[in-house]
């Protein structure tokens, strides 16, 4: 019997997909555990990182931890929130509260021996459905922020009733939520001011805010009326270490060996290719298992990754943004990608203007950098510098220019041949070096 037929590819490349083996992030998890155990919450959590760095998956792990420690988890994704008014934002939070509390209370009503107390139907603290919360909100006096505070400050008895320690409010893709001073709408301010005020107020349910999003979430936060650095512990998610990347990649693979077989050199090569970037671990893991399955369970080190794998990666990760750029912007991207100090993740307009091959003034560089921000290739960092939104953008840019140069070279060769007439040319033998270049992700 061919056992390979029954193998399901375990890797999960894709936004928010739970990986088969969650690696690393121990420091982040233990810090969160401490936050959950403090008696009075004064510190909240802000998780930032580029796309694919594992924010959503980490938030999922935090949720498991929080629920295990007896907290109620109320959360959502703010990706559709760019133009929310305060009123709409307040109602969204109430919808999430209603969903979260109903889930907890119903669950514990069903499993009476659980951590939370079961509730009786005749109890006046029945889980409040959304309509009841909305009525309470609408009848409360004041601005949307006063009304929201009023409703949330009354959740204490329900949280006590559920014998929960408190509520975690968790919002992912938080960079989408903005204040709009021009419209006099401050939904982001409202969210953090409401949580801060509940945290100052003894006697109401303990709560903790977890925000996660792209690095520019800072812009949205620092523009709020009362943001203080002290309010958040900031976690900037970076790549995994090599040993963590190895564990994330190897643990699911070793379960499949045999019947699959991957030579240790091939495994080392793939771990290097991922560079510790969580999305790439899942991407290359999935591609490798697919290729092993198609190839009778074994692969030569040189057979992976094929050009089609690299093309798929490139088109998934980078191409859409790249295709929206002009030639001039591409020239500047090339300058950035080949700047002398690529070990530093960020750069300024001045850095670009002072590169040897650059003929831009600082002001011109600023203009192009702003246009690249609008196209989503780079973003302004907290310190007014710039950085790429997609990890390894430098490598992808240089790969494109190298490909373009290769195409141009072969076009020139073809032209030369055509002009020279139909002379038999010896077929170039591909050197080991040029072969390696085609797969080497890290230049
Ligand atoms: N700690 C980890 N170990 C292994 N794989 C991970 C880890 N964190 C994230 N991943 C994988 O990386 C990919 C991107 O994760 P995701 O949480 O969606 O990133 P983000 O929210 O930062 O864009 C997913 O395919 C996920 O399975
Ligand atoms: Mg995410």
mmCIF file of C-alpha atoms in Angstrom, residues 47-416:
data_model
loop_
_atom_site.group_PDB
_atom_site.id
_atom_site.type_symbol
_atom_site.label_atom_id
_atom_site.label_comp_id
_atom_site.label_asym_id
_atom_site.label_seq_id
_atom_site.Cartn_x
_atom_site.Cartn_y
_atom_site.Cartn_z
ATOM 1 C CA UNK A 47 1.771 43.789 18.884
ATOM 2 C CA UNK A 48 3.253 45.152 15.699
ATOM 3 C CA UNK A 49 5.008 43.473 12.814
ATOM 4 C CA UNK A 50 5.069 43.147 9.072
ATOM 5 C CA UNK A 51 2.578 40.986 7.237
ATOM 6 C CA UNK A 52 3.178 37.293 7.668
ATOM 7 C CA UNK A 53 5.264 37.737 10.803
ATOM 8 C CA UNK A 54 2.713 35.824 12.887
ATOM 9 C CA UNK A 55 0.687 38.496 14.710
ATOM 10 C CA UNK A 56 -2.725 36.942 14.173
ATOM 11 C CA UNK A 57 -1.502 33.479 15.079
ATOM 12 C CA UNK A 58 0.182 34.847 18.218
ATOM 13 C CA UNK A 59 -3.049 36.592 19.197
ATOM 14 C CA UNK A 60 -4.766 33.189 18.855
ATOM 15 C CA UNK A 61 -2.223 31.713 21.279
ATOM 16 C CA UNK A 62 -2.806 34.602 23.696
ATOM 17 C CA UNK A 63 -6.486 33.839 23.555
ATOM 18 C CA UNK A 64 -5.943 30.215 24.561
ATOM 19 C CA UNK A 65 -3.743 31.383 27.421
ATOM 20 C CA UNK A 66 -6.218 34.019 28.589
ATOM 21 C CA UNK A 67 -9.147 31.620 28.538
ATOM 22 C CA UNK A 68 -7.119 29.039 30.416
ATOM 23 C CA UNK A 69 -6.383 31.684 33.068
ATOM 24 C CA UNK A 70 -10.085 32.406 33.383
ATOM 25 C CA UNK A 71 -10.450 35.593 31.331
ATOM 26 C CA UNK A 72 -13.258 36.279 28.910
ATOM 27 C CA UNK A 73 -11.923 36.998 25.424
ATOM 28 C CA UNK A 74 -13.707 39.596 23.347
ATOM 29 C CA UNK A 75 -12.168 40.377 20.037
ATOM 30 C CA UNK A 76 -12.411 41.108 16.406
ATOM 31 C CA UNK A 77 -10.544 42.242 13.353
ATOM 32 C CA UNK A 78 -10.642 45.918 12.458
ATOM 33 C CA UNK A 79 -9.781 45.590 8.784
ATOM 34 C CA UNK A 80 -13.063 47.140 7.666
ATOM 35 C CA UNK A 81 -12.884 50.029 10.107
ATOM 36 C CA UNK A 82 -11.149 52.777 8.181
ATOM 37 C CA UNK A 83 -14.126 55.107 8.205
ATOM 38 C CA UNK A 84 -15.932 54.103 11.393
ATOM 39 C CA UNK A 85 -17.585 56.845 13.424
ATOM 40 C CA UNK A 86 -17.465 56.761 17.226
ATOM 41 C CA UNK A 87 -21.050 55.630 17.350
ATOM 42 C CA UNK A 88 -20.464 52.724 14.930
ATOM 43 C CA UNK A 89 -17.298 51.741 16.737
ATOM 44 C CA UNK A 90 -19.113 51.694 20.083
ATOM 45 C CA UNK A 91 -21.823 49.467 18.611
ATOM 46 C CA UNK A 92 -19.195 47.158 17.174
ATOM 47 C CA UNK A 93 -17.576 46.800 20.551
ATOM 48 C CA UNK A 94 -20.973 46.047 22.095
ATOM 49 C CA UNK A 95 -21.638 43.400 19.443
ATOM 50 C CA UNK A 96 -18.303 41.788 20.303
ATOM 51 C CA UNK A 97 -19.062 42.018 24.031
ATOM 52 C CA UNK A 98 -22.427 40.414 23.525
ATOM 53 C CA UNK A 99 -20.919 37.587 21.443
ATOM 54 C CA UNK A 100 -18.079 37.012 23.898
ATOM 55 C CA UNK A 101 -20.190 36.949 27.045
ATOM 56 C CA UNK A 102 -22.954 34.884 25.520
ATOM 57 C CA UNK A 103 -20.373 32.336 24.410
ATOM 58 C CA UNK A 104 -18.843 32.074 27.858
ATOM 59 C CA UNK A 105 -22.097 31.934 29.778
ATOM 60 C CA UNK A 106 -23.778 29.498 27.402
ATOM 61 C CA UNK A 107 -20.767 27.261 27.405
ATOM 62 C CA UNK A 108 -20.661 27.134 31.164
ATOM 63 C CA UNK A 109 -24.319 26.631 31.413
ATOM 64 C CA UNK A 110 -23.825 23.523 29.317
ATOM 65 C CA UNK A 111 -20.737 22.223 31.130
ATOM 66 C CA UNK A 112 -21.468 22.893 34.756
ATOM 67 C CA UNK A 113 -18.187 21.540 36.005
ATOM 68 C CA UNK A 114 -16.195 24.108 34.014
ATOM 69 C CA UNK A 115 -14.120 26.931 35.463
ATOM 70 C CA UNK A 116 -16.952 29.431 35.267
ATOM 71 C CA UNK A 117 -20.098 29.208 37.360
ATOM 72 C CA UNK A 118 -23.168 27.984 35.611
ATOM 73 C CA UNK A 119 -26.009 30.440 35.507
ATOM 74 C CA UNK A 120 -29.671 29.925 36.217
ATOM 75 C CA UNK A 121 -32.270 31.173 33.818
ATOM 76 C CA UNK A 122 -34.126 33.029 36.537
ATOM 77 C CA UNK A 123 -31.020 35.006 37.387
ATOM 78 C CA UNK A 124 -31.241 38.686 36.569
ATOM 79 C CA UNK A 125 -27.647 38.556 35.282
ATOM 80 C CA UNK A 126 -28.489 36.526 32.210
ATOM 81 C CA UNK A 127 -26.082 37.085 29.330
ATOM 82 C CA UNK A 128 -27.051 40.314 27.739
ATOM 83 C CA UNK A 129 -27.888 39.943 24.101
ATOM 84 C CA UNK A 130 -26.895 42.740 21.803
ATOM 85 C CA UNK A 131 -30.335 44.401 21.846
ATOM 86 C CA UNK A 132 -30.208 44.841 25.613
ATOM 87 C CA UNK A 133 -26.702 46.292 25.468
ATOM 88 C CA UNK A 134 -27.745 48.645 22.703
ATOM 89 C CA UNK A 135 -30.754 49.866 24.667
ATOM 90 C CA UNK A 136 -28.549 50.517 27.648
ATOM 91 C CA UNK A 137 -26.148 52.396 25.368
ATOM 92 C CA UNK A 138 -28.844 54.480 23.761
ATOM 93 C CA UNK A 139 -30.466 55.458 27.022
ATOM 94 C CA UNK A 140 -27.206 56.542 28.615
ATOM 95 C CA UNK A 141 -26.535 60.280 28.519
ATOM 96 C CA UNK A 142 -23.626 62.004 26.830
ATOM 97 C CA UNK A 143 -21.335 61.419 23.901
ATOM 98 C CA UNK A 144 -20.744 57.963 22.380
ATOM 99 C CA UNK A 145 -17.646 57.577 24.562
ATOM 100 C CA UNK A 146 -19.668 58.335 27.759
ATOM 101 C CA UNK A 147 -22.370 55.904 26.698
ATOM 102 C CA UNK A 148 -19.886 53.153 25.927
ATOM 103 C CA UNK A 149 -18.114 53.652 29.264
ATOM 104 C CA UNK A 150 -21.464 53.528 30.987
ATOM 105 C CA UNK A 151 -22.363 50.150 29.444
ATOM 106 C CA UNK A 152 -18.942 48.570 29.916
ATOM 107 C CA UNK A 153 -18.655 49.703 33.521
ATOM 108 C CA UNK A 154 -21.785 47.685 34.235
ATOM 109 C CA UNK A 155 -20.366 44.441 32.964
ATOM 110 C CA UNK A 156 -18.622 43.797 36.276
ATOM 111 C CA UNK A 157 -21.445 41.787 37.752
ATOM 112 C CA UNK A 158 -21.661 39.593 34.677
ATOM 113 C CA UNK A 159 -17.956 38.956 34.727
ATOM 114 C CA UNK A 160 -18.184 38.113 38.420
ATOM 115 C CA UNK A 161 -21.139 35.954 37.691
ATOM 116 C CA UNK A 162 -19.087 33.991 35.188
ATOM 117 C CA UNK A 163 -16.367 33.778 37.854
ATOM 118 C CA UNK A 164 -14.024 35.191 35.272
ATOM 119 C CA UNK A 165 -11.004 37.282 36.207
ATOM 120 C CA UNK A 166 -11.725 39.961 33.657
ATOM 121 C CA UNK A 167 -12.131 40.756 30.017
ATOM 122 C CA UNK A 168 -9.485 40.877 27.331
ATOM 123 C CA UNK A 169 -10.472 43.187 24.475
ATOM 124 C CA UNK A 170 -8.410 42.128 21.473
ATOM 125 C CA UNK A 171 -8.396 43.963 18.155
ATOM 126 C CA UNK A 172 -6.354 42.772 15.196
ATOM 127 C CA UNK A 173 -5.506 44.865 12.087
ATOM 128 C CA UNK A 174 -5.656 47.871 14.382
ATOM 129 C CA UNK A 175 -3.782 50.061 11.886
ATOM 130 C CA UNK A 176 -7.115 50.392 10.061
ATOM 131 C CA UNK A 177 -8.784 52.287 12.886
ATOM 132 C CA UNK A 178 -8.153 56.030 12.773
ATOM 133 C CA UNK A 179 -9.309 59.210 14.364
ATOM 134 C CA UNK A 180 -10.744 61.685 11.883
ATOM 135 C CA UNK A 181 -10.181 65.152 13.317
ATOM 136 C CA UNK A 182 -11.605 66.750 10.156
ATOM 137 C CA UNK A 183 -14.941 65.036 10.808
ATOM 138 C CA UNK A 184 -14.697 65.402 14.549
ATOM 139 C CA UNK A 185 -14.781 61.607 14.914
ATOM 140 C CA UNK A 186 -12.302 59.931 17.238
ATOM 141 C CA UNK A 187 -13.062 56.177 17.308
ATOM 142 C CA UNK A 188 -9.484 55.123 18.092
ATOM 143 C CA UNK A 189 -9.265 57.645 20.943
ATOM 144 C CA UNK A 190 -12.610 56.411 22.198
ATOM 145 C CA UNK A 191 -11.408 52.813 22.321
ATOM 146 C CA UNK A 192 -8.248 53.489 24.271
ATOM 147 C CA UNK A 193 -9.774 56.148 26.535
ATOM 148 C CA UNK A 194 -12.636 53.838 27.451
ATOM 149 C CA UNK A 195 -10.281 51.016 28.379
ATOM 150 C CA UNK A 196 -7.965 53.378 30.281
ATOM 151 C CA UNK A 197 -10.891 54.772 32.243
ATOM 152 C CA UNK A 198 -12.213 51.296 33.130
ATOM 153 C CA UNK A 199 -8.738 50.378 34.287
ATOM 154 C CA UNK A 200 -8.601 53.387 36.625
ATOM 155 C CA UNK A 201 -11.970 52.638 38.067
ATOM 156 C CA UNK A 202 -11.929 50.095 40.887
ATOM 157 C CA UNK A 203 -15.030 48.020 41.263
ATOM 158 C CA UNK A 204 -15.629 47.478 37.578
ATOM 159 C CA UNK A 205 -14.504 44.395 35.694
ATOM 160 C CA UNK A 206 -10.776 44.161 35.144
ATOM 161 C CA UNK A 207 -9.906 44.561 31.531
ATOM 162 C CA UNK A 208 -6.938 44.388 29.287
ATOM 163 C CA UNK A 209 -6.529 45.717 25.762
ATOM 164 C CA UNK A 210 -4.553 43.848 23.109
ATOM 165 C CA UNK A 211 -4.041 45.663 19.822
ATOM 166 C CA UNK A 212 -2.155 44.140 16.927
ATOM 167 C CA UNK A 213 -1.377 45.422 13.482
ATOM 168 C CA UNK A 214 1.141 46.612 10.953
ATOM 169 C CA UNK A 215 3.874 48.906 12.245
ATOM 170 C CA UNK A 216 1.958 52.009 11.183
ATOM 171 C CA UNK A 217 -0.564 51.300 13.943
ATOM 172 C CA UNK A 218 1.696 53.649 15.901
ATOM 173 C CA UNK A 219 0.632 56.545 13.707
ATOM 174 C CA UNK A 220 -3.007 55.898 14.511
ATOM 175 C CA UNK A 221 -2.206 55.577 18.212
ATOM 176 C CA UNK A 222 0.053 58.565 18.593
ATOM 177 C CA UNK A 223 -2.568 60.724 16.920
ATOM 178 C CA UNK A 224 -5.104 59.857 19.596
ATOM 179 C CA UNK A 225 -5.866 62.380 22.286
ATOM 180 C CA UNK A 226 -4.548 60.559 25.309
ATOM 181 C CA UNK A 227 -2.109 57.958 24.087
ATOM 182 C CA UNK A 228 0.822 57.501 26.397
ATOM 183 C CA UNK A 229 3.751 55.172 25.909
ATOM 184 C CA UNK A 230 3.105 53.800 29.378
ATOM 185 C CA UNK A 231 -0.282 52.511 28.390
ATOM 186 C CA UNK A 232 1.162 49.737 26.194
ATOM 187 C CA UNK A 233 3.867 47.195 26.365
ATOM 188 C CA UNK A 234 4.997 47.033 22.749
ATOM 189 C CA UNK A 235 5.974 43.777 21.120
ATOM 190 C CA UNK A 236 7.523 44.104 17.714
ATOM 191 C CA UNK A 237 7.362 40.662 16.162
ATOM 192 C CA UNK A 238 10.415 39.791 14.179
ATOM 193 C CA UNK A 239 11.623 36.677 12.403
ATOM 194 C CA UNK A 240 12.069 33.484 14.375
ATOM 195 C CA UNK A 241 15.587 32.419 15.355
ATOM 196 C CA UNK A 242 17.185 29.708 13.267
ATOM 197 C CA UNK A 243 16.515 27.001 15.837
ATOM 198 C CA UNK A 244 12.884 28.107 16.178
ATOM 199 C CA UNK A 245 12.509 28.164 12.391
ATOM 200 C CA UNK A 246 14.042 24.690 12.270
ATOM 201 C CA UNK A 247 11.540 23.420 14.843
ATOM 202 C CA UNK A 248 8.585 25.060 13.057
ATOM 203 C CA UNK A 249 9.633 23.462 9.785
ATOM 204 C CA UNK A 250 10.971 20.115 10.957
ATOM 205 C CA UNK A 251 8.402 19.043 13.559
ATOM 206 C CA UNK A 252 5.562 18.515 11.058
ATOM 207 C CA UNK A 253 7.939 17.097 8.446
ATOM 208 C CA UNK A 254 9.449 14.498 10.758
ATOM 209 C CA UNK A 255 5.963 13.064 11.300
ATOM 210 C CA UNK A 256 5.886 12.297 7.562
ATOM 211 C CA UNK A 257 9.346 10.697 7.369
ATOM 212 C CA UNK A 258 9.021 7.890 6.360
ATOM 213 C CA UNK A 259 7.318 7.463 3.927
ATOM 214 C CA UNK A 260 8.776 10.781 2.730
ATOM 215 C CA UNK A 261 12.493 11.278 2.787
ATOM 216 C CA UNK A 262 14.293 14.624 2.834
ATOM 217 C CA UNK A 263 18.073 14.635 3.041
ATOM 218 C CA UNK A 264 19.487 16.693 5.955
ATOM 219 C CA UNK A 265 21.201 18.996 3.415
ATOM 220 C CA UNK A 266 17.856 19.713 1.800
ATOM 221 C CA UNK A 267 16.315 20.443 5.198
ATOM 222 C CA UNK A 268 19.144 22.838 6.096
ATOM 223 C CA UNK A 269 18.752 24.534 2.745
ATOM 224 C CA UNK A 270 15.021 25.078 3.187
ATOM 225 C CA UNK A 271 15.445 26.430 6.724
ATOM 226 C CA UNK A 272 17.985 28.904 5.344
ATOM 227 C CA UNK A 273 15.599 29.897 2.595
ATOM 228 C CA UNK A 274 12.891 30.793 5.089
ATOM 229 C CA UNK A 275 15.168 33.233 6.886
ATOM 230 C CA UNK A 276 13.053 32.614 9.993
ATOM 231 C CA UNK A 277 10.106 34.439 8.435
ATOM 232 C CA UNK A 278 7.001 32.532 9.626
ATOM 233 C CA UNK A 279 5.043 32.826 6.390
ATOM 234 C CA UNK A 280 7.996 31.442 4.423
ATOM 235 C CA UNK A 281 8.298 28.478 6.789
ATOM 236 C CA UNK A 282 4.748 27.487 5.929
ATOM 237 C CA UNK A 283 5.123 28.365 2.247
ATOM 238 C CA UNK A 284 8.318 26.398 1.655
ATOM 239 C CA UNK A 285 7.119 23.588 3.925
ATOM 240 C CA UNK A 286 3.989 23.154 1.857
ATOM 241 C CA UNK A 287 5.859 23.337 -1.446
ATOM 242 C CA UNK A 288 8.469 20.845 -0.271
ATOM 243 C CA UNK A 289 5.901 18.278 0.832
ATOM 244 C CA UNK A 290 3.971 18.728 -2.429
ATOM 245 C CA UNK A 291 7.173 18.237 -4.421
ATOM 246 C CA UNK A 292 8.202 15.203 -2.380
ATOM 247 C CA UNK A 293 4.794 13.656 -2.937
ATOM 248 C CA UNK A 294 4.930 14.309 -6.666
ATOM 249 C CA UNK A 295 8.430 12.929 -6.862
ATOM 250 C CA UNK A 296 7.946 9.549 -5.245
ATOM 251 C CA UNK A 297 8.910 10.736 -1.754
ATOM 252 C CA UNK A 298 12.486 11.876 -2.441
ATOM 253 C CA UNK A 299 14.098 14.976 -3.888
ATOM 254 C CA UNK A 300 17.628 15.984 -4.744
ATOM 255 C CA UNK A 301 18.946 19.043 -2.937
ATOM 256 C CA UNK A 302 19.260 20.814 -6.295
ATOM 257 C CA UNK A 303 15.681 20.081 -7.302
ATOM 258 C CA UNK A 304 14.207 22.402 -4.719
ATOM 259 C CA UNK A 305 13.008 25.096 -4.933
ATOM 260 C CA UNK A 306 12.186 24.998 -8.620
ATOM 261 C CA UNK A 307 11.716 28.234 -10.542
ATOM 262 C CA UNK A 308 7.972 27.802 -10.368
ATOM 263 C CA UNK A 309 8.119 27.755 -6.545
ATOM 264 C CA UNK A 310 10.051 31.026 -6.473
ATOM 265 C CA UNK A 311 7.695 32.559 -9.015
ATOM 266 C CA UNK A 312 4.677 31.569 -6.930
ATOM 267 C CA UNK A 313 6.242 33.113 -3.866
ATOM 268 C CA UNK A 314 7.132 36.289 -5.653
ATOM 269 C CA UNK A 315 3.698 36.713 -7.181
ATOM 270 C CA UNK A 316 1.973 36.058 -3.866
ATOM 271 C CA UNK A 317 4.110 38.305 -1.753
ATOM 272 C CA UNK A 318 5.362 41.161 -3.796
ATOM 273 C CA UNK A 319 4.193 41.388 -7.388
ATOM 274 C CA UNK A 320 0.902 43.228 -6.810
ATOM 275 C CA UNK A 321 2.668 46.110 -5.109
ATOM 276 C CA UNK A 322 5.548 46.129 -7.565
ATOM 277 C CA UNK A 323 3.251 46.245 -10.565
ATOM 278 C CA UNK A 324 1.793 49.525 -9.388
ATOM 279 C CA UNK A 325 5.134 51.349 -9.504
ATOM 280 C CA UNK A 326 6.516 53.633 -12.211
ATOM 281 C CA UNK A 327 9.958 53.224 -13.819
ATOM 282 C CA UNK A 328 11.303 56.125 -11.785
ATOM 283 C CA UNK A 329 10.043 54.589 -8.556
ATOM 284 C CA UNK A 330 11.629 51.268 -9.557
ATOM 285 C CA UNK A 331 14.974 53.001 -10.010
ATOM 286 C CA UNK A 332 14.664 54.407 -6.499
ATOM 287 C CA UNK A 333 13.664 50.966 -5.177
ATOM 288 C CA UNK A 334 16.791 49.543 -6.742
ATOM 289 C CA UNK A 335 18.865 52.248 -5.044
ATOM 290 C CA UNK A 336 17.250 51.440 -1.710
ATOM 291 C CA UNK A 337 17.725 47.700 -2.182
ATOM 292 C CA UNK A 338 21.406 48.148 -2.964
ATOM 293 C CA UNK A 339 22.122 50.797 -0.337
ATOM 294 C CA UNK A 340 25.368 50.124 1.495
ATOM 295 C CA UNK A 341 23.753 49.528 4.855
ATOM 296 C CA UNK A 342 21.053 46.916 4.168
ATOM 297 C CA UNK A 343 21.534 45.438 7.616
ATOM 298 C CA UNK A 344 19.624 48.418 8.999
ATOM 299 C CA UNK A 345 15.919 47.865 8.296
ATOM 300 C CA UNK A 346 15.051 51.536 7.802
ATOM 301 C CA UNK A 347 16.346 54.413 5.724
ATOM 302 C CA UNK A 348 15.766 58.119 5.248
ATOM 303 C CA UNK A 349 15.389 60.337 2.188
ATOM 304 C CA UNK A 350 18.817 61.732 3.037
ATOM 305 C CA UNK A 351 20.314 58.200 3.005
ATOM 306 C CA UNK A 352 18.907 57.631 -0.477
ATOM 307 C CA UNK A 353 20.102 60.978 -1.799
ATOM 308 C CA UNK A 354 23.614 60.316 -0.533
ATOM 309 C CA UNK A 355 24.053 56.909 -2.206
ATOM 310 C CA UNK A 356 26.885 57.090 -4.752
ATOM 311 C CA UNK A 357 24.736 56.255 -7.809
ATOM 312 C CA UNK A 358 21.890 58.552 -6.788
ATOM 313 C CA UNK A 359 21.216 61.761 -8.688
ATOM 314 C CA UNK A 360 18.307 62.725 -6.434
ATOM 315 C CA UNK A 361 18.163 65.599 -4.003
ATOM 316 C CA UNK A 362 16.850 64.883 -0.570
ATOM 317 C CA UNK A 363 13.573 66.644 -1.423
ATOM 318 C CA UNK A 364 13.115 64.549 -4.584
ATOM 319 C CA UNK A 365 13.861 61.384 -2.637
ATOM 320 C CA UNK A 366 11.223 62.385 -0.064
ATOM 321 C CA UNK A 367 8.657 62.772 -2.843
ATOM 322 C CA UNK A 368 9.348 59.339 -4.313
ATOM 323 C CA UNK A 369 9.352 57.733 -0.850
ATOM 324 C CA UNK A 370 5.944 59.252 -0.166
ATOM 325 C CA UNK A 371 4.605 57.886 -3.454
ATOM 326 C CA UNK A 372 5.979 54.442 -2.537
ATOM 327 C CA UNK A 373 4.215 54.704 0.837
ATOM 328 C CA UNK A 374 0.936 55.378 -0.945
ATOM 329 C CA UNK A 375 1.478 52.264 -3.057
ATOM 330 C CA UNK A 376 2.052 50.179 0.068
ATOM 331 C CA UNK A 377 5.651 49.145 -0.636
ATOM 332 C CA UNK A 378 7.147 51.044 2.252
ATOM 333 C CA UNK A 379 5.820 52.762 5.354
ATOM 334 C CA UNK A 380 6.961 55.612 7.566
ATOM 335 C CA UNK A 381 8.415 54.329 10.789
ATOM 336 C CA UNK A 382 7.806 55.807 14.172
ATOM 337 C CA UNK A 383 11.006 57.797 13.899
ATOM 338 C CA UNK A 384 10.098 59.412 10.600
ATOM 339 C CA UNK A 385 12.299 57.033 8.607
ATOM 340 C CA UNK A 386 11.073 54.499 6.049
ATOM 341 C CA UNK A 387 11.050 50.689 5.860
ATOM 342 C CA UNK A 388 9.681 48.000 3.555
ATOM 343 C CA UNK A 389 6.260 46.553 4.353
ATOM 344 C CA UNK A 390 7.137 43.115 2.940
ATOM 345 C CA UNK A 391 10.116 41.336 4.483
ATOM 346 C CA UNK A 392 12.946 40.587 2.094
ATOM 347 C CA UNK A 393 11.726 43.215 -0.363
ATOM 348 C CA UNK A 394 15.351 44.092 -1.082
ATOM 349 C CA UNK A 395 16.034 40.571 -2.298
ATOM 350 C CA UNK A 396 12.937 40.512 -4.473
ATOM 351 C CA UNK A 397 13.769 43.871 -6.028
ATOM 352 C CA UNK A 398 17.309 42.841 -6.875
ATOM 353 C CA UNK A 399 16.034 39.524 -8.238
ATOM 354 C CA UNK A 400 13.751 41.434 -10.586
ATOM 355 C CA UNK A 401 16.551 43.657 -11.802
ATOM 356 C CA UNK A 402 18.817 40.663 -12.205
ATOM 357 C CA UNK A 403 16.136 38.861 -14.206
ATOM 358 C CA UNK A 404 15.610 41.958 -16.298
ATOM 359 C CA UNK A 405 19.368 42.198 -16.908
ATOM 360 C CA UNK A 406 19.457 38.513 -17.875
ATOM 361 C CA UNK A 407 16.575 38.976 -20.290
ATOM 362 C CA UNK A 408 18.283 42.009 -21.767
ATOM 363 C CA UNK A 409 21.564 40.115 -22.058
ATOM 364 C CA UNK A 410 19.957 37.195 -23.828
ATOM 365 C CA UNK A 411 18.064 39.597 -26.103
ATOM 366 C CA UNK A 412 21.346 41.268 -27.008
ATOM 367 C CA UNK A 413 22.910 37.858 -27.593
ATOM 368 C CA UNK A 414 20.029 36.822 -29.798
ATOM 369 C CA UNK A 415 20.309 40.102 -31.679
ATOM 370 C CA UNK A 416 24.054 39.579 -32.036
#
